[in-house]
Coordinates of C-alpha atoms and ligand atoms in Angstrom, one line a residue:
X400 CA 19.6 -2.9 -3.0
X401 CA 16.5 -0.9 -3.9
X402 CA 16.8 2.9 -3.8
X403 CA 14.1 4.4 -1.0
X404 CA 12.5 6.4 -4.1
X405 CA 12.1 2.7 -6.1
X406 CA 9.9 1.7 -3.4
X407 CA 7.8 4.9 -2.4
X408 CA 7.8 8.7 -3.9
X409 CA 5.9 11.6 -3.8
X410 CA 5.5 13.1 -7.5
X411 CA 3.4 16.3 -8.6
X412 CA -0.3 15.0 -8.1
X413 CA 0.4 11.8 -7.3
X414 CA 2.2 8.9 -4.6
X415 CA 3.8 6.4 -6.9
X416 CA 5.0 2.9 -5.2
X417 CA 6.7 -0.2 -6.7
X418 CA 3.4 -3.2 -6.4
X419 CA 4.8 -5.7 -3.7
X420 CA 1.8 -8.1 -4.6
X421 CA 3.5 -8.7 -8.2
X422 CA 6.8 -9.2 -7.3
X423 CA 9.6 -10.9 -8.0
X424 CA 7.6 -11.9 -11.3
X425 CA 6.5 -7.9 -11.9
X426 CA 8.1 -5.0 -11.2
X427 CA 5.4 -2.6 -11.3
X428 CA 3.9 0.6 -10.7
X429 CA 1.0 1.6 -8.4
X430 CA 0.5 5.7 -8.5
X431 CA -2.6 7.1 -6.1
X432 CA -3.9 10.0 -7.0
X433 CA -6.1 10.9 -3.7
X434 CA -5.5 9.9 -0.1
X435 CA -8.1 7.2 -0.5
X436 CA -6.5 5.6 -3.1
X437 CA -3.0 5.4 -1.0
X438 CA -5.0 3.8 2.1
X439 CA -6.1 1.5 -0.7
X440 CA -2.9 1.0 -1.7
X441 CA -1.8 -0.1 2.1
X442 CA -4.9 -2.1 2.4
X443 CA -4.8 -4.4 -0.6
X444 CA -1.3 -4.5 0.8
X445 CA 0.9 -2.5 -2.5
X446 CA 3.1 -0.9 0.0
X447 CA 3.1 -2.9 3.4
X448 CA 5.8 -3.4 5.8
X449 CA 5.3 -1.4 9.6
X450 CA 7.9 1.5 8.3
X451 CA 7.0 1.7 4.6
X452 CA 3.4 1.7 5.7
X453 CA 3.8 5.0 7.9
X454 CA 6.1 6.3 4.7
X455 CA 3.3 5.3 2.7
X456 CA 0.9 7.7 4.9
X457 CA 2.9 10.6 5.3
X458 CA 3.0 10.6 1.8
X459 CA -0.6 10.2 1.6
X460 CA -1.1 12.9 3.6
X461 CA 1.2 15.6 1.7
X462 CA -0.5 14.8 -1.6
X463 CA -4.1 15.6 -0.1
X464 CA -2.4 18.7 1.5
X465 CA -0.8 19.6 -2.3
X466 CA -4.2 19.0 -3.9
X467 CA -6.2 20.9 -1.1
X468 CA -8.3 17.9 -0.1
X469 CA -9.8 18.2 3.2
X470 CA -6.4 16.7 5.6
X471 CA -9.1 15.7 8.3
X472 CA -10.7 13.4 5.9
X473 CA -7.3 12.2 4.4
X474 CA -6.0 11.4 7.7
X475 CA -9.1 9.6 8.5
X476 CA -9.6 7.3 5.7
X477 CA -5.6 6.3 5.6
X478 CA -5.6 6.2 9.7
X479 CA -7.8 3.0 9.1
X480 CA -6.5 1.3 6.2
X481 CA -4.8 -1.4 8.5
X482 CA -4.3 -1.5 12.8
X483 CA -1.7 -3.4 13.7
X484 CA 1.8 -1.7 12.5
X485 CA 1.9 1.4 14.8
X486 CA 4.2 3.3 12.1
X487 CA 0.7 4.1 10.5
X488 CA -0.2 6.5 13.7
X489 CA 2.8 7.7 14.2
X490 CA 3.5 8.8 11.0
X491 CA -0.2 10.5 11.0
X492 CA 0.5 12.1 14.1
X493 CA 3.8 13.3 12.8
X494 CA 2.5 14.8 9.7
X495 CA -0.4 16.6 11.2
X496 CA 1.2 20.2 12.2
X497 CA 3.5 20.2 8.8
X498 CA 1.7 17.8 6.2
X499 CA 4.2 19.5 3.4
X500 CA 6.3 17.3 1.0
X501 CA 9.5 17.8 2.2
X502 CA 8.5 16.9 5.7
X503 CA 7.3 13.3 4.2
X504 CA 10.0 13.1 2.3
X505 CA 12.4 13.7 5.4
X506 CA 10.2 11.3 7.6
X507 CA 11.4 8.1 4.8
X508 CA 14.9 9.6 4.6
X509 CA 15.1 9.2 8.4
X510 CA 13.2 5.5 8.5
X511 CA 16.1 4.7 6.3
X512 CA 18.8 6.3 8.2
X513 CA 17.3 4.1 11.1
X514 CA 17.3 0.7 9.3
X515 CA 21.3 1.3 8.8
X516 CA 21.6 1.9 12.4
X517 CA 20.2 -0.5 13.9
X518 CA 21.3 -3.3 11.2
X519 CA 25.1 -2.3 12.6
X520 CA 23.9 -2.6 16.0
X521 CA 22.3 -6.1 15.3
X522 CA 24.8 -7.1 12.7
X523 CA 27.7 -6.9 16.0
X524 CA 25.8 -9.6 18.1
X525 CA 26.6 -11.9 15.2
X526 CA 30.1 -14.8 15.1
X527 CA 31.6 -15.6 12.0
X528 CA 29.6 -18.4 10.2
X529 CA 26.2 -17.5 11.6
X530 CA 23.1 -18.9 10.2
X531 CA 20.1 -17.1 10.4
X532 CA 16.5 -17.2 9.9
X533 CA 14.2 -14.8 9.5
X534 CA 10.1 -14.7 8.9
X535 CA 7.9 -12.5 6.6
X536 CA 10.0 -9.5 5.0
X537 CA 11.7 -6.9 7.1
X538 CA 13.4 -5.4 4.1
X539 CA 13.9 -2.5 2.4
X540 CA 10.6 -3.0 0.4
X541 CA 9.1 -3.5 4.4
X542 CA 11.1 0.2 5.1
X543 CA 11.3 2.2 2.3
X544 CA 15.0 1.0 2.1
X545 CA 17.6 -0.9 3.3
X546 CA 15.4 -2.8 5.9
X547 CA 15.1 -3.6 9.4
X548 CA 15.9 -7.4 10.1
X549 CA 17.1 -8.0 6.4
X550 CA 18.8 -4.8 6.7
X551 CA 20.8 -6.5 9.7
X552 CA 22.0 -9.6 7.7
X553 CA 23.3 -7.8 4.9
X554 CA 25.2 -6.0 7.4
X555 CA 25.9 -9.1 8.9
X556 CA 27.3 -10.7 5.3
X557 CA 29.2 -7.4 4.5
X558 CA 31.3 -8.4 7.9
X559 CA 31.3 -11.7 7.2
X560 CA 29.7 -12.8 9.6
X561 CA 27.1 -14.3 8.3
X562 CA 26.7 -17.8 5.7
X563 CA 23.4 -18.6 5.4
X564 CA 19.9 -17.6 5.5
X565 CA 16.8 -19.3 6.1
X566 CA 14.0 -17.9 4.7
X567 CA 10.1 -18.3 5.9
X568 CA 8.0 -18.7 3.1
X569 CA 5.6 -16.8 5.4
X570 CA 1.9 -18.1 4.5
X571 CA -0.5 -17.1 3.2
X572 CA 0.6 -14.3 1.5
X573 CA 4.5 -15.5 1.0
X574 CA 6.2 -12.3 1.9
X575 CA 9.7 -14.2 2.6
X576 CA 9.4 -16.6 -0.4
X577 CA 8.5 -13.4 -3.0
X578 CA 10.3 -10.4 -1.4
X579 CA 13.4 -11.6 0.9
X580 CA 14.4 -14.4 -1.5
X581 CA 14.2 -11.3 -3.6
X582 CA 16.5 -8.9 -1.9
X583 CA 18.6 -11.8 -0.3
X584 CA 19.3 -12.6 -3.7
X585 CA 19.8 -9.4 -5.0
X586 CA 22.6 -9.1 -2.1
X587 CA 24.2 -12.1 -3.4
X588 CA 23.7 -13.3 0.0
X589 CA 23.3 -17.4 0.3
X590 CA 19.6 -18.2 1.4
X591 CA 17.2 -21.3 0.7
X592 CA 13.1 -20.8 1.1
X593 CA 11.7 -23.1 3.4
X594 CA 8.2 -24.3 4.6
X595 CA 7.3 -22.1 7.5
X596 CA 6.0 -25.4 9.2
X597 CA 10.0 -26.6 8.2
X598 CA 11.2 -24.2 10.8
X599 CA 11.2 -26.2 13.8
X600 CA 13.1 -29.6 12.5
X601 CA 16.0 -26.8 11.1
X602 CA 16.1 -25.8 14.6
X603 CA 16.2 -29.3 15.9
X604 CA 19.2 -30.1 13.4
X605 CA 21.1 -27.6 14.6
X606 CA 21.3 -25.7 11.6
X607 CA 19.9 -22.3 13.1
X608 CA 22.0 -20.2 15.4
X609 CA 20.1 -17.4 15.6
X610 CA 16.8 -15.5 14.2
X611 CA 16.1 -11.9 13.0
X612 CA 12.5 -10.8 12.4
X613 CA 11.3 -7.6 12.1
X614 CA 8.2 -5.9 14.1
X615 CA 4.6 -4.1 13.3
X616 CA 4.2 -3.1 16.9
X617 CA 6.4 -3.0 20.3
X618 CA 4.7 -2.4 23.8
X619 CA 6.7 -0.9 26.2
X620 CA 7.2 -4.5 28.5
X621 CA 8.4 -6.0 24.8
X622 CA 5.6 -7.7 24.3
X623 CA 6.0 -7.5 20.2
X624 CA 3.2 -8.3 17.4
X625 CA 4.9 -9.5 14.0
X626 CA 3.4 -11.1 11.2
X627 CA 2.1 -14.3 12.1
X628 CA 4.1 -17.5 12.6
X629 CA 6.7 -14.9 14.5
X630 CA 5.4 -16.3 18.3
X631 CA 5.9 -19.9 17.1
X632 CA 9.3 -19.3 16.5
X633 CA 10.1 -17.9 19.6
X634 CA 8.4 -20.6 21.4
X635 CA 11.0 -22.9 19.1
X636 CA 13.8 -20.5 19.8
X637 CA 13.3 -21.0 23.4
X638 CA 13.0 -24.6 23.4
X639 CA 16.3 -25.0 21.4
X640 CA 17.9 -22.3 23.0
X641 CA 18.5 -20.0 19.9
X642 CA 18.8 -16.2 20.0
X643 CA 15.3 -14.2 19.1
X644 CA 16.3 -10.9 18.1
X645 CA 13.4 -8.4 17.4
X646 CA 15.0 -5.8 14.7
X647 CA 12.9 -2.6 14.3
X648 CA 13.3 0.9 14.5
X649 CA 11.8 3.4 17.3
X650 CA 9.1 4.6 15.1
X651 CA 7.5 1.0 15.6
X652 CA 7.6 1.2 19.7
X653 CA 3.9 2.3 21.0
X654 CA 5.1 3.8 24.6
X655 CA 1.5 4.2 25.2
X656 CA 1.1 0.3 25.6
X657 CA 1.9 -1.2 28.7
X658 CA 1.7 -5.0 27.3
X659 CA 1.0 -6.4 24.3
X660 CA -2.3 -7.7 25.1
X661 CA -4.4 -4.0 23.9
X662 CA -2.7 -4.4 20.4
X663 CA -4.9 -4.8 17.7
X664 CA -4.2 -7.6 15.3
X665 CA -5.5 -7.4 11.7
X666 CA -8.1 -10.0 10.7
X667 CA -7.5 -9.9 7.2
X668 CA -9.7 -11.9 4.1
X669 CA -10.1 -15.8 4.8
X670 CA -10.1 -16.3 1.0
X671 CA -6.0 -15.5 1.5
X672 CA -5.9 -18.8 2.9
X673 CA -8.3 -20.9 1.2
X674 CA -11.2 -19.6 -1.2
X675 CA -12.7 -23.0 -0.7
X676 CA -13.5 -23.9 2.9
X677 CA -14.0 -21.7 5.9
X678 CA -10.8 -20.1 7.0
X679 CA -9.5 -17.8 9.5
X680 CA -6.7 -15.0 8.4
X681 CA -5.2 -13.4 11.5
X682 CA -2.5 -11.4 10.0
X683 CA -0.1 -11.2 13.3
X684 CA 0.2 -12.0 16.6
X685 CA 2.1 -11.0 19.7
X686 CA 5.4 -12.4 20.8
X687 CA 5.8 -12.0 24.9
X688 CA 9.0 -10.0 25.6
X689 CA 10.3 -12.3 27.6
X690 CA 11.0 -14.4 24.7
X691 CA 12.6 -12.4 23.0
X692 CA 16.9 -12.2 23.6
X693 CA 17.0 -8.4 22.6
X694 CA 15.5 -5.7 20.4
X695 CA 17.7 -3.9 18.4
X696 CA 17.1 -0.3 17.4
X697 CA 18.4 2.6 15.9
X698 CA 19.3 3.5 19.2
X699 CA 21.5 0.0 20.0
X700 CA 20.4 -3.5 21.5
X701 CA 18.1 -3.3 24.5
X702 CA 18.2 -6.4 26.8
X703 CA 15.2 -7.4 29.2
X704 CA 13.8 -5.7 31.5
X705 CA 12.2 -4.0 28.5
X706 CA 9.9 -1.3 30.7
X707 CA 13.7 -0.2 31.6
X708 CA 16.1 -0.3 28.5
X709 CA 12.6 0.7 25.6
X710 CA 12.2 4.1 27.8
X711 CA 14.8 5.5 26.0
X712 CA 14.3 4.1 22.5
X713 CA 12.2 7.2 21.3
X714 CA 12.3 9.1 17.5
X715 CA 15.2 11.6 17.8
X716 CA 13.4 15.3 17.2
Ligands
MRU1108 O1 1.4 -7.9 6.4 P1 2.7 -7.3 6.2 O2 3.5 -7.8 5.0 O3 2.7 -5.8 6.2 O4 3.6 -7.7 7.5 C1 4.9 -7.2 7.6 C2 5.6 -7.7 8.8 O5 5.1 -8.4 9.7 C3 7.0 -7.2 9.0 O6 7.8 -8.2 9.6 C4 7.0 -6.0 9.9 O7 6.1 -5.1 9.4 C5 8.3 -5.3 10.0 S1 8.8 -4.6 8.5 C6 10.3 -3.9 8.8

């Protein structure tokens, strides 16, 4: 497993993270310089994943503070680098009275802390010989280590509990073909990439018992955006009656959200899809909560009704 600092770190001057777009071919090195260049960074999608992206900002935001550029500025330009993962916000709005290095630094301690949390809590609603499935990457490179939903089937494996994962290739951008193949791999953990379109006829086969995916933005009804393709397979995971378990930590919840319906969903270049004919690139959409069997935080599992059992799923102070 990657170590937090692998994937994000704050250096004298700079923000240095490992480039997600090159891997598993690459492993290389992105380092930012200004806050501008670490919004690019989450833009052009370096660093992406809902809790790596708020790491990513907090970290954006103690460099400007280090090299005295104006924080306002800073916290504007990295505030719009991408809308949909609410980590971004919160992580701004966390950094704003104490924009120092250490206090970055402790905010991606505790998103990792949280990952092993609530991968325990997800990894006990698991039988021995489970197969999963899982969409996009929720791991460690998603976090800033360990993971979220990837985090919960190596806990899964380590209890045996778990056999086999199906893995998303997750068009257009193939974040669960590149990066959980990757880290599934990595874990020694039995996985096999599949057509996202293949998801359904696995389901129909029987060959699913549950799915894990990870989250960019939780209302407080449970209404949950998630990269896109996640709303499909709850629909499937209805239909074949297969448990759809949201894993993410409290720092992704956006209690100021009644329903999903106000949460903004990135629109991202067509040109990720096809360069050659018209496209369209929406980069998430929303699964309703009542789809969705239980999200799992650090806090523990938290069943329908989800105005209810979220109220309590806040960041610990
Ligand atoms: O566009 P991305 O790669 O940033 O989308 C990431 C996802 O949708 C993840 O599932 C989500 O951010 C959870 S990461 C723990």
């Amino acid at each position: 497993m990657l170590e937090p600092e692998r994937i994000a770190r704050l250096e004298p001057g700079r923000v240095v993270f490992l480039d997600q777009r090159k891997l598993p071919l690459e492993e290389v090195d992105v380092a930012c310089g200004t806050a501008a260049e670490v919004a690019d960074a989450i833009q052009t999608m370096v660093v992406r994943g809902a809790p790596a992206i708020g790491v990513a900002a907090a970290y954006g935001i103690a460099l400007a503070a280090e090299t005295g550029e104006d924080l306002d500025a800073a916290d504007a330009v990295l505030r719009a680098s991408r809308p949909t993962a609410v980590n971004l916000a919160w992580a701004l709005d966390e950094m704003r009275d104490d924009p120092s290095a250490e206090h970055a630094r402790a905010i991606h301690h505790d998103e990792v802390a949280r990952c092993r949390a609530m991968a325990a809590h997800a990894a006990e609603l698991l039988q021995p010989g489970t197969r999963a499935l899982t969409h996009c990457n929720a791991g460690g490179l998603a976090t800033g280590g360990y993971g979220s939903a990837v985090g919960a089937l190596v806990a899964a494996w380590e209890r045996d509990l778990l056999t086999h994962v199906w893995v998303d290739e997750t068009r257009p951008l193939l974040q669960g073909a590149r990066l959980t193949a990757w880290e599934l791999e990595a874990a020694g953990i039995p996985h096999a990439v599949i057509a996202d379109s293949a998801a359904a006829s696995q389901m129909a086969a029987g060959e699913v018992d549950v799915i894990f995916t990870g989250a960019d933005r939780i209302a407080r009804n449970g209404d949950t955006a998630n990269k896109i393709g996640t709303y499909g397979l709850a629909v499937l995971a209805r239909y074949h009656g297969i448990p759809f378990y949201v894993v993410a930590p409290s720092s992704t919840i956006d209690h100021s959200l009644a329903d999903g319906g106000a949460i903004p969903i990135e629109e991202r270049d067509p040109t990720e899809v096809t360069a050659r004919f018209p496209a369209r690139n929406p980069a998430f959409d929303v699964t309703p909560g009542e789809l969705i069997t239980a999200v799992v935080t650090e806090h523990g599992v938290h069943l329908a009704p989800y105005p209810e059992s979220l109220r309590s799923a806040v960041v610990a102070p």
